[in-house]
C-alpha cells in the first residue's frame, strides 16, 4: 500500500507527467530499474561500495546528553559520517551503477545545497564519467564550498538563472538538458521527486538507512522497532530512506519536518505540506506551493537543501493516509537546534538535518521511548550561515 | 464543423505562429491575433504562460515570465478571447502546461475553450496515456482536439499509436531540443522527416521547434503539411515598436 502501482502512482500522487521528448528515456528506465536493482550483481557492487567507499553502516549513536535533556532515549542515525558528508551518496552510488549498466556516458544532476551535486561528482570521478551539475545561482553563493568541491572533482557546475535561482530552477534546467540530450545522458535525480520511476528508485536506494536502523536498534536495545523516526524533508529522500522499512510497522511513528522559512504564514516559506495543495511539479502529482492560478510559488528557506516548493509523491500519500506526520520548522528553530546538538553532543549538523532536530522540544516523549533522528548531513557547508547567525567571528 | 480539420485537409504549406498570451503587454493578445490573421497566417497557437515551462528555451521562458508579471492568467485569457470569433476565422489552439489548467479545473477549462471557440490544445506535459485515461471523453464531448508530439526518438510503434489516436495534427518536434530558434536543418533531421514520411501516417503533420525563417519553413514544407514558428516570432515582438506593421513584415518574410 506504500509502493507505487505500475504507472507510478501512490494513491493519487506521483505518475509521470512528462513531455513526449522524455518518454523514451523514462520508459527505458521504467523497464530496467527494478530488474537491475534487484539483480545479484548490482546488489553485490552496490553494497561493496556502500561499505568500503561510503563507509557504511553509518553508526546509530545514543545521544546521551540530548536524551537527558528531553527525558527519553534519542538515537542519531549518523548519515553525516558518510563519505562526502550526507545521505546523498547512498543514492548516487546506486544510480551511477544503473547508468553504467544502461550504457550512459554523460551524467547530469540538479543540486540545492550542493550535497547531491558533490555526491554525483564523486561517483562520476570514481567511474570516470562526464558530470554536469545544475545549481541555482543563489545556491552557488550560499553553498560556495560545495561548488568548489564539485569543480575539484572534475564536474562542470552550470548556474540556473531563472526564478529564485534555487533547487526548483536547477531541476528545470536539468530536465531541459535531458530533453536536448536524449541518447547519451543519464539524469541522476537527487531526491524522491520527479517522474516515475525516480521516486521509487531513489527511495529504494536510500532504504539502506532504515534497514540498518532496524539491525542496529535490535542489537543495542533488543527491539527492531523504535517509537519514533524523525527526518527532515526537502524532496524527501533521507526521510523516505529512514521510513522505508518501518512503513508497515504501524507502531512506529514517522515524523517528517519541512522548512517553514520565516514561518508558515509569512509568505517566505518552503513548507509544501503546510502551505501547498495538489498539483504537478517536475513530472509528478503531489503537494506543492502555488498561487490561485496554478503558478508555482518561489519558496524560501535558509536551508538550500529544503528550499523546494514541492515534495516527493510518497510523502504526499503518507500524509493523506495518516501514516506519517509532517511538521513545519522555521529558520530560527533550526539554527537553535543546530547549536544545541553541537554543544550537547559535539556534532555540527547540516542546516537541513537541524530541521529534524528542531522538533524535539515540541514532542511529548515518554522516558521509555526509543527515538531515532536521522542526521542527514554534516554542517561544514553551512558554516557561513552559522558564523553570521551566532556571530562566531567576533 | 471543425475549422482545424478543414484547413489541414484542404491546404498545404501551412504556417502557424506561436505567441505567448499577455506579452509584450497584457492586452496585446488580441492585437497580435488580428494582425496574424490579416498577415495571412493559417492558424495560431496561443501560449498560456507558466512559471516553470520545462520544455521551453530561454526566449519563451522570458516571455512567459513577463506575461505573468503583466497579470496574465487563464481567467484573463478567456476574457480576452471571449469575442474573438466575431472576427477570427482561422483555427486557434491553446498551448500550455498542465498545472494551471488543473488548478482552473479541467472541465471548466474545456467548457471555456468550447465557449470562446478554441479548436484544439497542446499540453506537452500531459502524455497520451494519462490523457486517454483521464480526459479523453471530456475533450471529445466538447469537440476539442488534443495534439500529440513526436520526436526523433519516438519509437515507430508509438508514432503509429499516436497517429491512430490523433484528431488534429501530429506535432513533429524537429530535433531533440527545447524550443528556441536555430538555423538550418541537418542531415539527422532530414533522415527523421523521411523516416516518418515513409510510414504513410493518416494524420497531417506540422513541424515545430527550431523553425525560424523562410528557408527552414520552405524546407520542412517538403516533408510535412507546414511549420510552426515560436521563438523567432517572440524575439521579434520583444523588439517591436509597432506590432501590426512588424507582424505583417515578419509573416511576409517567411511566406511572401
Ligand atoms: C544534508 C541534507 N539533508 C537533507 C537534504 C534534503 O533532501 P531530501 O529531503 O531528499 O533528503 C539535503 C539536500 O540537499 C541535504 O544536503
XYZ file of C-alpha atoms and ligand atoms in Angstrom:
666
model
C 0.000 0.000 0.000
C 3.028 2.276 0.287
C 4.537 1.247 -3.031
C 3.578 2.824 -6.336
C 1.437 0.955 -8.841
C 2.886 0.146 -12.250
C 2.069 3.608 -13.566
C 3.942 5.113 -10.651
C 1.009 6.333 -8.568
C 0.955 6.313 -4.772
C -2.781 6.726 -4.341
C -3.464 9.787 -6.476
C 0.119 11.078 -6.244
C 3.116 10.563 -8.494
C 2.817 9.316 -12.066
C 4.874 10.650 -14.961
C 3.512 13.936 -16.304
C 6.262 14.477 -18.821
C 6.565 15.785 -22.359
C 6.844 13.290 -25.180
C 10.530 14.182 -25.532
C 11.285 12.451 -22.227
C 9.108 9.407 -22.727
C 11.659 7.121 -24.434
C 14.153 7.692 -21.603
C 11.601 7.282 -18.843
C 10.202 4.147 -20.478
C 13.667 2.641 -20.725
C 14.332 3.375 -17.082
C 10.939 2.020 -16.050
C 11.573 -1.195 -17.938
C 15.006 -1.752 -16.433
C 15.323 -0.287 -12.978
C 13.712 -2.997 -10.872
C 15.396 -5.842 -12.649
C 18.799 -4.172 -12.363
C 18.333 -3.028 -8.751
C 17.240 -6.485 -7.666
C 19.919 -8.379 -9.593
C 22.613 -10.148 -7.656
C 25.490 -8.376 -9.430
C 24.025 -4.952 -8.751
C 23.367 -5.751 -5.110
C 26.915 -7.010 -4.687
C 28.531 -3.966 -6.273
C 26.173 -1.545 -4.502
C 26.789 -2.982 -1.043
C 30.535 -3.272 -1.605
C 30.695 0.419 -2.454
C 28.365 1.363 0.410
C 30.668 -0.446 2.825
C 34.165 0.198 1.522
C 33.684 3.541 -0.223
C 30.875 5.321 1.630
C 31.883 3.844 4.993
C 28.608 2.153 5.880
C 26.931 1.068 8.002
C 26.644 4.553 9.436
C 26.599 4.480 13.253
C 23.434 4.640 15.331
C 24.653 6.798 18.195
C 22.947 7.149 21.556
C 22.910 10.892 22.179
C 23.016 10.726 25.969
C 23.037 14.405 26.887
C 20.286 15.143 24.390
C 18.344 12.167 25.779
C 18.773 13.525 29.298
C 17.522 16.917 28.249
C 14.341 15.537 26.693
C 13.992 12.737 29.239
C 13.841 9.951 26.674
C 16.164 7.829 24.506
C 17.436 9.651 21.451
C 19.422 7.822 18.795
C 21.159 9.644 15.978
C 21.442 7.906 12.618
C 24.749 9.348 11.512
C 24.389 9.875 7.751
C 26.689 12.863 8.249
C 29.535 10.376 8.624
C 29.145 9.033 5.095
C 31.868 9.874 2.612
C 31.047 13.337 1.164
C 29.094 14.199 4.312
C 25.479 13.258 3.723
C 22.982 10.528 2.843
C 23.062 11.644 -0.796
C 25.904 9.252 -1.638
C 23.702 6.176 -0.982
C 21.573 7.193 -3.942
C 24.327 8.325 -6.291
C 26.257 5.078 -5.832
C 23.140 3.155 -6.827
C 22.211 5.327 -9.776
C 25.732 5.513 -11.191
C 25.844 1.704 -11.285
C 22.484 1.763 -13.063
C 23.703 4.399 -15.532
C 26.728 2.262 -16.338
C 24.610 -0.824 -16.871
C 22.419 1.216 -19.226
C 25.478 2.396 -21.140
C 25.157 6.124 -20.475
C 28.376 8.175 -20.575
C 27.169 11.643 -19.659
C 25.700 12.282 -16.214
C 23.599 15.309 -15.309
C 22.210 16.285 -11.912
C 20.474 19.123 -10.107
C 21.537 20.254 -6.685
C 20.303 22.583 -3.959
C 22.674 22.512 -1.011
C 25.307 21.050 -3.274
C 25.417 17.772 -1.345
C 23.762 15.840 -4.148
C 25.977 17.635 -6.659
C 29.075 16.663 -4.693
C 27.853 13.081 -4.284
C 27.209 12.883 -8.037
C 30.549 14.453 -8.964
C 32.197 11.994 -6.588
C 30.775 8.833 -8.161
C 31.429 10.250 -11.644
C 35.083 10.707 -10.718
C 35.108 7.191 -9.317
C 33.645 5.744 -12.519
C 35.360 8.085 -14.983
C 32.141 9.586 -16.360
C 31.412 13.134 -17.516
C 29.431 15.132 -14.938
C 27.362 18.303 -15.339
C 25.586 19.733 -12.298
C 22.884 22.407 -12.485
C 22.710 24.651 -9.440
C 20.704 27.813 -8.813
C 22.907 30.863 -8.718
C 21.589 31.820 -5.262
C 22.641 28.393 -4.004
C 26.066 28.641 -5.657
C 26.662 31.679 -3.489
C 25.313 30.355 -0.187
C 26.901 26.910 -0.580
C 30.155 28.036 -2.169
C 32.354 25.338 -0.566
C 30.343 22.658 -2.344
C 30.728 24.403 -5.698
C 34.489 24.277 -5.231
C 34.339 20.603 -4.243
C 32.357 19.719 -7.378
C 34.827 21.567 -9.573
C 37.792 19.890 -7.894
C 36.082 16.562 -8.556
C 36.012 17.439 -12.252
C 32.340 18.343 -12.629
C 31.069 21.295 -14.607
C 28.710 23.415 -12.493
C 26.172 25.315 -14.582
C 24.236 28.138 -12.903
C 20.428 28.185 -13.181
C 19.367 31.780 -13.707
C 15.560 31.619 -13.697
C 13.116 32.092 -10.795
C 14.682 32.451 -7.345
C 17.723 30.640 -8.726
C 17.374 27.729 -6.326
C 16.658 23.982 -6.462
C 13.412 24.205 -8.469
C 15.148 26.191 -11.172
C 18.145 23.874 -11.232
C 15.756 20.948 -11.713
C 14.057 22.717 -14.650
C 17.450 23.208 -16.292
C 18.455 19.593 -15.762
C 15.194 18.414 -17.348
C 15.766 20.745 -20.321
C 19.267 19.347 -20.700
C 17.865 15.799 -20.714
C 15.333 16.756 -23.386
C 18.165 18.111 -25.524
C 20.459 15.123 -24.927
C 18.203 12.089 -25.087
C 20.581 9.361 -26.184
C 23.807 9.539 -24.205
C 22.705 11.148 -20.954
C 21.552 9.778 -17.612
C 19.685 12.153 -15.320
C 20.769 11.325 -11.785
C 17.986 12.839 -9.655
C 18.879 13.590 -6.053
C 15.632 13.041 -4.216
C 12.355 11.101 -4.259
C 10.890 13.587 -6.747
C 10.395 13.773 -10.499
C 8.517 11.416 -12.793
C 8.061 7.723 -12.032
C 10.235 5.670 -11.591
C 12.549 8.159 -9.848
C 10.626 8.478 -6.554
C 10.521 4.709 -6.126
C 14.063 4.176 -7.343
C 15.592 6.781 -5.026
C 13.527 5.518 -2.064
C 14.855 2.007 -2.643
C 18.436 3.280 -2.824
C 18.021 5.229 0.427
C 16.202 2.377 2.180
C 19.558 1.162 3.485
C 19.126 3.795 6.234
C 16.091 2.120 7.818
C 17.416 -1.367 7.160
C 20.464 -0.528 9.269
C 18.407 1.244 11.943
C 16.415 -1.961 12.456
C 19.517 -4.112 12.813
C 21.370 -1.629 14.997
C 18.469 -0.970 17.337
C 17.870 -4.697 17.724
C 21.483 -5.138 18.718
C 21.507 -2.182 21.107
C 18.134 -2.365 22.848
C 16.719 -5.706 21.771
C 13.928 -4.438 19.563
C 13.894 -3.613 15.857
C 11.133 -1.063 16.221
C 11.658 2.414 17.641
C 8.704 4.509 18.798
C 9.610 7.445 16.564
C 11.611 8.029 13.420
C 12.233 11.707 12.654
C 13.814 13.091 9.486
C 13.853 16.352 7.549
C 12.108 16.606 4.205
C 13.259 18.613 1.222
C 12.243 16.410 -1.675
C 12.128 13.701 0.944
C 14.882 11.183 0.204
C 16.553 10.862 3.610
C 13.091 10.693 5.175
C 11.937 8.074 2.640
C 15.047 6.024 3.383
C 14.586 6.407 7.147
C 10.895 5.417 6.964
C 11.097 2.726 4.295
C 11.403 -0.477 6.305
C 9.057 0.839 9.002
C 6.157 1.714 6.712
C 4.292 -1.497 7.502
C 5.075 -1.309 11.229
C 2.173 0.776 12.450
C 3.582 1.222 15.962
C 6.492 3.283 14.645
C 5.510 6.934 14.446
C 7.020 8.595 11.379
C 7.679 12.341 11.544
C 8.891 14.437 8.634
C 9.930 18.040 9.174
C 9.681 20.616 6.421
C 11.251 24.036 6.144
C 8.909 26.828 7.193
C 11.450 29.563 6.429
C 10.285 32.692 8.236
C 7.039 30.933 9.242
C 4.119 29.206 7.522
C 2.110 32.429 7.402
C 4.979 34.681 6.348
C 4.884 34.092 2.609
C 8.588 33.284 2.908
C 8.449 29.544 3.333
C 9.159 26.169 1.737
C 6.561 24.183 3.704
C 4.804 22.483 0.777
C 2.566 20.384 3.002
C 1.521 23.110 5.417
C 1.126 25.784 2.726
C 0.577 23.926 -0.520
C -2.103 21.974 -2.299
C -2.242 19.365 -5.030
C -0.648 19.980 -8.401
C 2.093 18.885 -10.767
C 5.744 19.754 -10.350
C 8.657 18.230 -12.232
C 6.532 15.459 -13.692
C 4.820 14.339 -10.519
C 1.406 14.931 -8.945
C 1.982 15.986 -5.355
C 1.669 18.779 -2.809
C 3.255 21.979 -3.985
C 3.161 25.653 -3.241
C 1.283 27.520 -5.929
C -0.863 30.593 -6.345
C -4.566 30.595 -7.219
C -3.678 30.470 -10.940
C -1.577 27.336 -10.583
C 1.723 29.171 -10.956
C 4.392 27.632 -8.757
C 5.402 29.913 -5.893
C 9.034 30.743 -5.243
C 9.976 29.051 -1.971
C 12.243 30.342 0.751
C 14.297 28.608 3.420
C 17.681 29.319 4.980
C 18.462 25.718 4.136
C 19.264 25.328 0.436
C 18.521 21.591 0.532
C 14.965 22.148 1.786
C 14.269 25.230 -0.344
C 11.910 23.452 -2.779
C 8.199 24.162 -3.411
C 7.191 20.509 -3.832
C 7.638 17.195 -2.057
C 8.030 13.606 -3.207
C 4.715 11.869 -4.008
C 5.340 9.103 -1.453
C 5.224 11.721 1.295
C 2.046 13.283 -0.086
C 0.490 9.835 0.134
C 1.862 9.151 3.628
C 0.431 12.445 4.795
C -3.046 11.839 3.358
C -3.175 8.287 4.650
C -2.074 9.466 8.089
C 0.862 7.056 8.113
C 3.328 9.903 8.625
C 3.049 13.338 10.210
C 4.765 16.414 8.816
C 5.753 19.386 10.958
C 6.983 22.806 9.838
C 10.218 24.192 11.326
C 11.409 27.793 10.943
C 14.903 29.051 10.101
C 15.300 30.285 13.662
C 14.241 26.994 15.255
C 16.628 25.050 13.054
C 19.547 27.324 13.904
C 18.898 26.886 17.630
C 18.638 23.120 17.174
C 21.943 23.077 15.312
C 23.628 24.886 18.187
C 22.019 22.579 20.725
C 23.302 19.431 19.026
C 26.728 20.968 18.634
C 27.008 21.913 22.323
C 25.430 18.769 23.789
C 26.920 16.121 21.524
C 29.821 17.717 19.658
C 28.185 17.238 16.277
C 27.704 20.188 13.903
C 24.770 19.174 11.708
C 23.770 20.432 8.266
C 21.027 23.068 8.368
C 18.713 20.550 6.695
C 19.300 17.980 9.437
C 18.857 20.678 12.085
C 15.242 20.918 10.886
C 14.721 17.335 12.092
C 16.323 18.011 15.469
C 14.250 21.153 15.932
C 11.039 19.242 16.656
C 12.476 17.508 19.741
C 11.199 20.249 22.112
C 7.730 20.034 20.538
C 7.232 16.323 21.118
C 5.901 14.662 24.238
C 8.223 11.721 24.552
C 7.893 9.164 27.303
C 11.015 8.187 29.283
C 10.938 4.700 27.798
C 10.559 5.798 24.162
C 13.197 4.963 21.609
C 13.503 7.955 19.297
C 15.591 7.835 16.124
C 16.572 11.102 14.455
C 18.329 10.965 11.117
C 21.228 13.408 10.900
C 21.222 13.597 7.122
C 24.435 15.578 6.755
C 27.246 17.491 8.399
C 27.388 21.227 8.824
C 30.676 22.211 7.187
C 28.887 23.637 4.148
C 26.713 25.817 6.418
C 29.466 27.486 8.415
C 28.814 30.775 6.647
C 25.203 30.855 7.907
C 26.266 29.713 11.387
C 29.042 32.296 11.544
C 26.636 35.074 10.664
C 23.838 33.996 12.975
C 25.920 33.073 16.019
C 28.464 35.862 15.381
C 31.318 33.358 15.521
C 33.909 35.712 14.090
C 33.589 38.399 16.740
C -17.750 21.846 -38.338
C -14.130 21.598 -37.418
C -12.067 24.558 -38.618
C -8.777 22.810 -37.952
C -9.607 19.643 -39.835
C -10.939 21.557 -42.829
C -7.786 23.630 -43.006
C -5.486 20.636 -42.692
C -7.447 18.707 -45.326
C -7.550 21.464 -47.891
C -4.371 23.474 -47.676
C -0.653 22.843 -47.951
C 2.454 24.715 -46.775
C 0.674 25.892 -43.670
C 2.267 28.494 -41.463
C 1.344 28.531 -37.805
C 2.647 31.032 -35.292
C 3.059 30.522 -31.545
C 2.914 33.513 -29.246
C 2.610 33.912 -25.500
C -0.657 35.398 -24.262
C -0.180 38.697 -22.439
C 3.194 39.503 -23.986
C 4.725 42.055 -24.511
C 1.781 43.856 -22.863
C -1.160 42.221 -21.124
C -3.675 43.412 -23.720
C -1.602 42.640 -26.818
C -3.175 39.187 -27.196
C -5.982 40.358 -29.473
C -3.846 42.854 -31.385
C -1.428 40.056 -32.246
C -4.219 37.643 -33.142
C -5.821 40.149 -35.536
C -2.505 41.102 -37.101
C -1.556 37.466 -37.674
C -4.830 36.676 -39.392
C -4.546 39.766 -41.555
C -0.977 38.867 -42.477
C -2.168 35.531 -43.830
C -1.062 33.095 -41.155
C -3.050 29.848 -41.375
C -3.535 29.181 -37.687
C -2.137 30.129 -34.299
C -1.075 28.651 -31.024
C -1.620 30.909 -28.054
C 0.726 30.092 -25.215
C -0.771 30.008 -21.725
C 2.188 31.208 -19.644
C 3.525 29.014 -16.835
C 6.082 29.722 -14.126
C 8.110 26.597 -14.896
C 7.938 25.809 -18.628
C 10.303 22.868 -18.726
C 10.057 22.127 -22.452
C 10.855 25.713 -23.396
C 14.076 27.523 -24.126
C 15.100 30.972 -22.860
C 13.027 33.076 -25.308
C 9.652 31.550 -24.436
C 10.632 31.306 -20.752
C 11.309 35.015 -20.687
C 8.064 35.908 -22.467
C 6.134 33.700 -20.020
C 7.719 35.361 -17.002
C 6.890 38.783 -18.453
C 3.305 37.774 -19.284
C 2.737 36.525 -15.742
C 4.203 39.732 -14.341
C 1.791 41.622 -16.633
C -1.085 39.802 -14.921
C -1.928 37.070 -17.425
C -3.932 34.094 -16.160
C -6.406 31.654 -17.708
C -9.253 33.741 -16.406
C -7.885 36.874 -18.073
C -7.105 34.969 -21.272
C -10.651 33.647 -21.635
C -11.963 37.175 -21.073
C -9.669 38.456 -23.808
C -10.775 35.717 -26.193
C -14.489 35.955 -25.378
C -15.417 37.745 -28.603
C -12.647 36.535 -30.873
C -14.952 34.519 -33.118
C -16.646 37.703 -34.279
C -13.548 38.376 -36.363
C -11.103 35.480 -36.149
C -11.857 32.747 -38.660
C -8.592 30.806 -38.524
C -8.183 27.866 -36.137
C -6.930 28.742 -32.673
C -5.055 26.331 -30.450
C -4.062 26.890 -26.839
C -0.707 25.555 -25.695
C 0.475 25.293 -22.139
C 1.397 23.199 -19.150
C -0.987 21.105 -17.151
C -0.747 22.590 -13.661
C -2.530 25.919 -14.272
C -5.192 24.026 -16.229
C -5.790 21.585 -13.380
C -5.925 24.411 -10.896
C -8.503 26.167 -13.108
C -10.379 22.842 -13.319
C -10.110 20.643 -16.408
C -13.840 20.517 -17.014
C -14.285 24.246 -16.605
C -11.284 24.799 -18.863
C -12.621 22.611 -21.664
C -16.038 24.267 -21.377
C -14.500 27.719 -21.706
C -12.377 26.616 -24.659
C -15.506 25.408 -26.430
C -17.365 28.551 -25.498
C -14.853 31.047 -26.886
C -14.171 28.936 -29.958
C -10.800 27.317 -29.298
C -10.288 24.396 -31.683
C -7.545 22.405 -30.057
C -4.985 22.065 -27.294
C -1.338 21.227 -26.893
C -0.480 20.220 -23.323
C 3.106 18.995 -23.519
C 3.269 17.536 -20.026
C 0.081 15.516 -20.421
C 1.328 12.313 -22.052
C -1.009 10.317 -24.255
C -1.631 7.567 -21.690
C -2.816 9.929 -18.958
C -4.885 11.915 -21.466
C -6.569 8.746 -22.637
C -7.270 7.510 -19.138
C -8.458 10.723 -17.535
C -9.543 13.369 -20.017
C -10.254 11.988 -23.472
C -14.017 11.695 -23.076
C -14.221 15.243 -21.837
C -12.229 16.620 -24.798
C -14.216 14.652 -27.333
C -17.574 15.585 -25.855
C -16.745 19.248 -26.463
C -15.040 18.623 -29.794
C -11.671 19.954 -28.636
C -8.832 18.153 -30.390
C -5.729 17.273 -28.433
C -2.350 17.359 -30.142
C 0.358 14.748 -29.647
C 4.048 15.356 -30.124
C 6.507 13.033 -31.808
C 10.286 13.404 -31.675
C 13.269 11.817 -33.430
C 13.460 9.374 -30.504
C 9.811 8.283 -30.539
C 9.751 4.579 -31.482
C 7.839 3.713 -34.676
C 5.117 1.726 -32.900
C 4.433 4.679 -30.659
C 4.321 7.070 -33.616
C 1.746 4.763 -35.189
C -0.288 4.580 -31.995
C -0.285 8.373 -31.617
C -1.193 8.750 -35.292
C -4.203 6.499 -34.890
C -5.417 8.496 -31.910
C -4.693 11.982 -33.232
C -7.683 14.147 -34.072
C -5.990 17.252 -35.495
C -2.345 17.014 -36.498
C 0.793 15.367 -35.210
C 3.287 17.884 -33.858
C 6.691 16.808 -35.174
C 9.339 18.166 -32.848
C 12.166 18.851 -35.285
C 15.032 17.751 -33.079
C 15.926 16.739 -29.582
C 15.724 20.156 -28.011
C 13.624 22.550 -26.045
C 12.009 25.377 -28.013
C 14.315 28.005 -29.424
C 15.374 29.225 -32.801
C 18.299 27.548 -34.507
C 19.423 27.911 -38.074
C 19.164 25.312 -40.768
C 18.232 21.653 -40.693
C 20.850 18.952 -40.533
C 21.016 15.547 -42.151
C 19.859 13.792 -38.993
C 16.659 15.821 -39.005
C 16.061 15.217 -42.715
C 16.507 11.474 -42.178
C 13.936 11.637 -39.397
C 11.454 13.507 -41.607
C 11.976 10.938 -44.366
C 11.525 8.058 -41.953
C 8.234 9.493 -40.689
C 7.049 10.219 -44.236
C 7.751 6.645 -45.260
C 5.353 5.496 -42.548
C 2.428 6.937 -44.513
C 0.564 8.169 -41.466
C -3.074 9.209 -41.565
C -2.624 12.465 -39.665
C -1.376 15.715 -41.109
C 1.985 16.751 -39.675
C 3.235 20.139 -38.551
C 6.930 20.624 -37.779
C 7.885 22.814 -34.842
C 10.883 23.723 -32.613
C 13.761 25.459 -34.342
C 11.894 26.747 -37.410
C 12.859 30.381 -37.639
C 12.950 31.732 -41.172
C 11.869 31.359 -44.763
C 14.411 28.713 -45.663
C 13.688 26.388 -42.735
C 9.943 26.888 -43.316
C 10.226 26.058 -47.031
C 12.412 23.085 -46.320
C 10.099 21.400 -43.801
C 7.063 22.036 -46.009
C 8.534 19.438 -48.356
C 8.076 16.844 -45.635
C 5.026 17.977 -43.737
C 1.825 19.976 -44.032
C 3.501 23.012 -42.625
C 5.586 24.564 -39.909
C 5.146 26.232 -36.548
C 7.291 29.215 -35.611
C 7.510 30.375 -31.997
C 10.751 31.719 -30.534
C 11.769 33.673 -33.649
C 8.385 35.416 -33.643
C 8.586 36.225 -29.937
C 12.086 37.609 -30.345
C 10.675 39.949 -32.984
C 7.836 41.005 -30.635
C 10.381 41.797 -27.911
C 11.937 44.463 -30.110
C 8.813 45.679 -31.889
C 7.700 49.310 -31.696
C 4.646 48.762 -33.904
C 3.151 45.296 -33.563
C 0.810 45.422 -36.546
C 3.447 46.573 -39.022
C 6.177 44.309 -37.690
C 3.925 41.244 -37.660
C 2.947 41.896 -41.263
C 6.613 42.157 -42.242
C 7.577 39.082 -40.250
C 4.962 36.895 -41.906
C 5.836 38.301 -45.327
C 9.475 37.457 -44.732
C 8.501 33.817 -44.196
C 5.681 33.325 -46.672
C 5.885 36.224 -49.077
C 22.207 17.186 4.393
C 20.944 17.203 3.629
N 19.823 16.757 4.221
C 18.643 16.774 3.579
C 18.502 17.258 2.307
C 17.139 17.302 1.689
O 16.931 16.330 0.713
P 15.989 15.094 0.988
O 14.698 15.602 1.505
O 15.843 14.464 -0.360
O 16.641 14.191 1.947
C 19.652 17.714 1.641
C 19.550 18.227 0.265
O 20.370 18.856 -0.290
C 20.889 17.688 2.322
O 22.009 18.137 1.740
